[in-house]
N, CA and C of each residue as an Amber inpcrd file, in Angstrom:
protein
   285
  75.6340000 113.6040000  87.8330000  76.4550000 112.8230000  88.7310000
  77.3050000 113.7830000  89.5650000  77.2190000 113.6090000  90.8660000
  77.9630000 114.4670000  91.7900000  79.4310000 114.0570000  91.8190000
  80.3180000 115.0400000  91.7260000  81.7490000 114.7640000  91.8470000
  82.2900000 115.4770000  93.0760000  83.3830000 114.9470000  93.5620000
  84.0500000 115.5270000  94.7250000  85.5190000 115.7080000  94.4200000
  86.0840000 116.7040000  95.0410000  87.5210000 116.9430000  94.9100000
  88.1820000 116.3550000  96.1530000  89.0540000 115.3810000  95.9300000
  89.7610000 114.7530000  97.0410000  91.2530000 114.7650000  96.7490000
  92.0400000 114.4750000  97.7620000  93.4800000 114.3140000  97.5720000
  93.8710000 112.9410000  98.1010000  94.7170000 112.2910000  97.3570000
  95.2440000 110.9790000  97.7300000  96.7590000 111.1190000  97.8340000
  97.3130000 110.6140000  98.9260000  98.7530000 110.6590000  99.1430000
  99.3200000 109.2740000  98.8700000 100.2020000 109.2200000  97.8750000
 100.8580000 107.9560000  97.5310000 102.3520000 108.2150000  97.3920000
 103.1210000 107.4620000  98.1400000 104.5910000 107.5290000  98.0870000
 105.1110000 108.9430000  98.3250000 104.4690000 109.6330000  99.2600000
 104.9320000 110.9640000  99.6200000 104.5060000 112.0680000  98.6760000
 103.6800000 111.7560000  97.7200000 103.1710000 112.7700000  96.7900000
 101.6600000 112.8730000  96.9370000 101.1700000 114.0850000  96.7940000
  99.7440000 114.3390000  96.9260000  99.1450000 114.4730000  95.5320000
  98.0610000 113.7250000  95.3020000  97.3850000 113.7450000  94.0160000
  95.9630000 114.2650000  94.1950000  95.6930000 115.4790000  93.7000000
  94.3150000 115.9900000  93.7560000  93.4930000 115.3470000  92.6380000
  92.3090000 114.8880000  92.9910000  91.4610000 114.1970000  92.0270000
  90.0320000 114.7050000  92.1020000  89.3840000 114.7740000  90.9540000
  87.9410000 114.9840000  90.9000000  87.3300000 113.6270000  90.6050000
  86.5280000 113.1220000  91.5480000  86.0050000 111.7650000  91.4230000
  84.5010000 111.7600000  91.6340000  83.8110000 110.7990000  91.0170000
  82.3850000 110.6370000  91.3170000  82.2260000 110.3370000  92.8120000
  81.2360000 110.9360000  93.4250000  81.0240000 110.7630000  94.8630000
  80.9390000 109.2900000  95.2440000  80.3380000 108.4880000  94.3840000
  80.1730000 107.0700000  94.6700000  81.5070000 106.3180000  94.7170000
  82.5520000 106.8750000  94.1050000  83.8530000 106.2070000  94.0540000
  84.8360000 106.7080000  95.1060000  84.4560000 107.7400000  95.8310000
  85.3870000 108.3540000  96.7850000  85.9220000 107.3480000  97.8040000
  85.0410000 106.6180000  98.4450000  85.4610000 105.6760000  99.4770000
  86.3960000 104.6110000  98.9130000  86.0690000 104.1100000  97.7220000
  86.8990000 103.0860000  97.0840000  88.2880000 103.6280000  96.7810000
  88.3650000 104.8320000  96.2250000  89.6690000 105.4210000  95.9030000
  90.5090000 105.6530000  97.1500000  89.8800000 106.1180000  98.2090000
  90.6160000 106.3280000  99.4600000  91.1370000 104.9960000 100.0060000
  90.3080000 103.9650000  99.9240000  90.6920000 102.6430000 100.4070000
  91.8680000 102.0930000  99.5960000  91.7850000 102.2190000  98.2820000
  92.8650000 101.7330000  97.4160000  94.1530000 102.5250000  97.6690000
  94.0230000 103.8340000  97.8280000  95.1990000 104.6560000  98.1340000
  95.8730000 104.2020000  99.4130000  95.0790000 103.8950000 100.4250000
  95.6200000 103.4140000 101.6970000  96.2810000 102.0430000 101.5230000
  95.6700000 101.1730000 100.7210000  96.2630000  99.8580000 100.4580000
  97.6180000  99.9950000  99.7690000  97.6880000 100.9080000  98.8090000
  98.9560000 101.1250000  98.1000000 100.0130000 101.6400000  99.0700000
  99.6520000 102.5780000  99.9210000 100.5890000 103.0940000 100.9310000
 101.0860000 101.9640000 101.8310000 100.1760000 101.0980000 102.2690000
 100.5670000  99.9730000 103.1260000 101.4670000  98.9910000 102.3840000
 101.1720000  98.7600000 101.1040000 102.0150000  97.8690000 100.3110000
 103.4170000  98.4470000 100.1690000 103.5040000  99.7400000  99.9310000
 104.8150000 100.3900000  99.8100000 105.5980000 100.2050000 101.0960000
 104.9560000 100.4530000 102.2270000 105.6280000 100.2800000 103.5230000
 106.0920000  98.8420000 103.7150000 105.2470000  97.8850000 103.3390000
 105.6250000  96.4760000 103.4610000 106.8240000  96.1360000 102.5770000
 106.8210000  96.6080000 101.3350000 107.9490000  96.3550000 100.4420000
 109.2230000  96.9940000 100.9770000 109.1140000  98.2160000 101.4790000
 110.2930000  98.8930000 102.0260000 110.8350000  98.1530000 103.2490000
 109.9370000  97.6660000 104.0710000 110.3430000  96.9860000 105.3110000
 110.8540000  95.5800000 105.0500000 110.0820000  94.7920000 104.3100000
 110.3830000  93.3700000 104.1610000 111.3940000  93.0430000 103.0730000
 111.5340000  93.9200000 102.0930000 112.4380000  93.6400000 100.9820000
 113.5450000  94.6780000 100.8480000 113.6660000  95.5210000 101.8580000
 114.7080000  96.5460000 101.8900000 114.7220000  97.3970000 100.6150000
 113.5370000  97.7760000 100.1670000 113.4130000  98.6350000  98.9920000
 113.6170000 100.0770000  99.4360000 114.5770000 100.7440000  98.8390000
 114.8960000 102.1200000  99.2100000 114.2280000 103.1450000  98.3010000
 114.0760000 102.7920000  97.0470000 113.5650000 103.7200000  96.0420000
 112.0450000 103.5980000  95.9330000 111.3580000 104.7250000  96.0690000
 109.8920000 104.7290000  95.9830000 109.4140000 104.2080000  94.6330000
 110.1450000 104.5190000  93.5700000 109.7450000 104.0520000  92.2440000
 109.7860000 102.5270000  92.1770000 110.7990000 101.9170000  92.7920000
 110.8630000 100.4580000  92.8280000 109.6860000  99.8910000  93.6220000
 109.3620000 100.5160000  94.7470000 108.2260000 100.0630000  95.5570000
 106.9210000 100.1950000  94.7760000 106.7680000 101.2930000  94.0500000
 105.5660000 101.4830000  93.2370000 105.4870000 100.4570000  92.1120000
 106.6150000 100.1390000  91.5100000 106.6320000  99.1270000  90.4460000
 106.2250000  97.7700000  91.0090000 106.7050000  97.4400000  92.1970000
 106.3480000  96.1760000  92.8200000 104.8610000  96.1620000  93.1810000
 104.3310000  97.2940000  93.6280000 102.8920000  97.4050000  93.9080000
 102.0830000  97.1820000  92.6310000 102.5250000  97.8030000  91.5520000
 101.8230000  97.6550000  90.2730000 101.8150000  96.1900000  89.8390000
 102.9430000  95.5050000  89.9790000 103.0080000  94.0890000  89.6140000
 102.0790000  93.2480000  90.4770000 102.0870000  93.5140000  91.7810000
 101.2420000  92.7380000  92.6850000  99.7650000  92.9930000  92.4020000
  99.3730000  94.2510000  92.2450000  97.9760000  94.5800000  91.9760000
  97.5310000  94.0410000  90.6160000  98.4100000  94.1460000  89.6270000
  98.0870000  93.6140000  88.3040000  97.9350000  92.1060000  88.3250000
  98.8080000  91.4310000  89.0480000  98.7200000  89.9770000  89.1870000
  97.4250000  89.5820000  89.8830000  97.0900000  90.2840000  90.9700000
  95.8460000  90.0000000  91.6830000  94.6360000  90.1810000  90.7690000
  94.6420000  91.2550000  89.9950000  93.5250000  91.5260000  89.0840000
  93.4090000  90.4290000  88.0210000  94.5390000  89.9670000  87.5130000
  94.5230000  88.9210000  86.4880000  94.0210000  87.6000000  87.0670000
  94.4540000  87.2610000  88.2740000  93.9960000  86.0310000  88.9240000
  92.4820000  86.0850000  89.1310000  91.9920000  87.2090000  89.6030000
  90.5500000  87.3640000  89.8200000  89.7970000  87.2580000  88.5010000
  90.3300000  87.8650000  87.4630000  89.6930000  87.8030000  86.1450000
  89.6190000  86.3650000  85.6330000  90.7030000  85.6180000  85.7910000
  90.7140000  84.2230000  85.3430000  89.7410000  83.3770000  86.1620000
  89.6970000  83.6120000  87.4670000  88.7480000  82.8790000  88.3140000
  87.3120000  83.1870000  87.8980000  87.0590000  84.4520000  87.5970000
  85.7270000  84.8680000  87.1630000  85.3550000  84.1820000  85.8470000
  86.2880000  84.1360000  84.9120000  86.0370000  83.4590000  83.6280000
  85.7440000  81.9820000  83.8440000  86.4890000  81.3430000  84.7530000
  86.2640000  79.9260000  85.0380000  84.8910000  79.6990000  85.6490000
  84.4690000  80.5740000  86.5470000  83.1500000  80.4610000  87.1650000
  82.0630000  80.6370000  86.1150000  82.2350000  81.6140000  85.2470000
  81.2470000  81.8510000  84.1920000  81.1640000  80.6450000  83.2670000
  82.3120000  80.1110000  82.8620000  82.3210000  78.9570000  81.9580000
  81.6770000  77.7490000  82.6160000  81.9650000  77.5390000  83.8910000
  81.3570000  76.4360000  84.6240000  79.8410000  76.6060000  84.7050000
  79.3990000  77.8280000  84.9410000  77.9610000  78.1070000  85.0040000
  77.2970000  77.8590000  83.6620000  77.9350000  78.2770000  82.5980000
  77.4030000  78.0580000  81.2500000  77.2830000  76.5570000  80.9800000
  78.3090000  75.7990000  81.3490000  78.2710000  74.3490000  81.1330000
  77.1420000  73.7020000  81.9330000  76.9550000  74.1410000  83.1620000
  75.8750000  73.5980000  83.9880000  74.5080000  73.9390000  83.3900000
  74.3680000  75.1600000  82.9120000  73.1010000  75.5560000  82.2880000
  72.8260000  74.7520000  81.0200000  73.8620000  74.4590000  80.2510000
  73.6970000  73.6390000  79.0540000  73.2100000  72.2450000  79.4240000
  73.8000000  71.6740000  80.4850000  73.3860000  70.3410000  80.9270000
  71.9260000  70.3520000  81.3870000  71.5570000  71.3670000  82.1330000
  70.1750000  71.4890000  82.6020000  69.2290000  71.6370000  81.4210000
  69.6170000  72.4610000  80.4690000  68.7990000  72.6670000  79.2730000
  68.6240000  71.3690000  78.4950000  69.7020000  70.6020000  78.3620000
  69.6220000  69.3230000  77.6650000  68.6720000  68.3620000  78.3840000
  68.7380000  68.3230000  79.7120000  67.8540000  67.4350000  80.4770000
  66.4000000  67.8550000  80.3240000  66.1650000  69.1520000  80.3080000
  64.7990000  69.6430000  80.1160000  64.2900000  69.2470000  78.7330000
  65.1440000  69.4250000  77.7270000  64.7580000  69.0480000  76.3610000
  64.4760000  67.5450000  76.2520000  65.2670000  66.7310000  76.9500000
  65.0850000  65.2760000  76.9120000  63.7680000  64.8860000  77.5520000
  63.3770000  65.5650000  78.6140000  62.1270000  65.2220000  79.2980000
  60.9130000  65.7070000  78.5010000  61.1030000  66.7050000  77.6700000
  60.0050000  67.2110000  76.8450000  59.7250000  66.3060000  75.6590000
  60.7230000  65.5610000  75.2250000  60.5600000  64.6780000  74.0450000
  59.7790000  63.4850000  74.3640000
């Protein structure tokens, strides 16, 4: 697996990373999103401390991830229920 050395700038700090080549674009995109979120928090909520802005970013990203996870679980459960119904109908027609 090919790795690349990249740097990501978050909250005025540079983080050198060795990442799989396939993940480089995603990491850069996420780094940019975090930077934009920090700017939004500083602008819209008068956040002065970078640590506070980072904490708010972590809460927002964690909340988003949890919502997506719950939605995914609901979709999977709904699909399982639909498959069970289809399976039951198939079994009924075979009898």
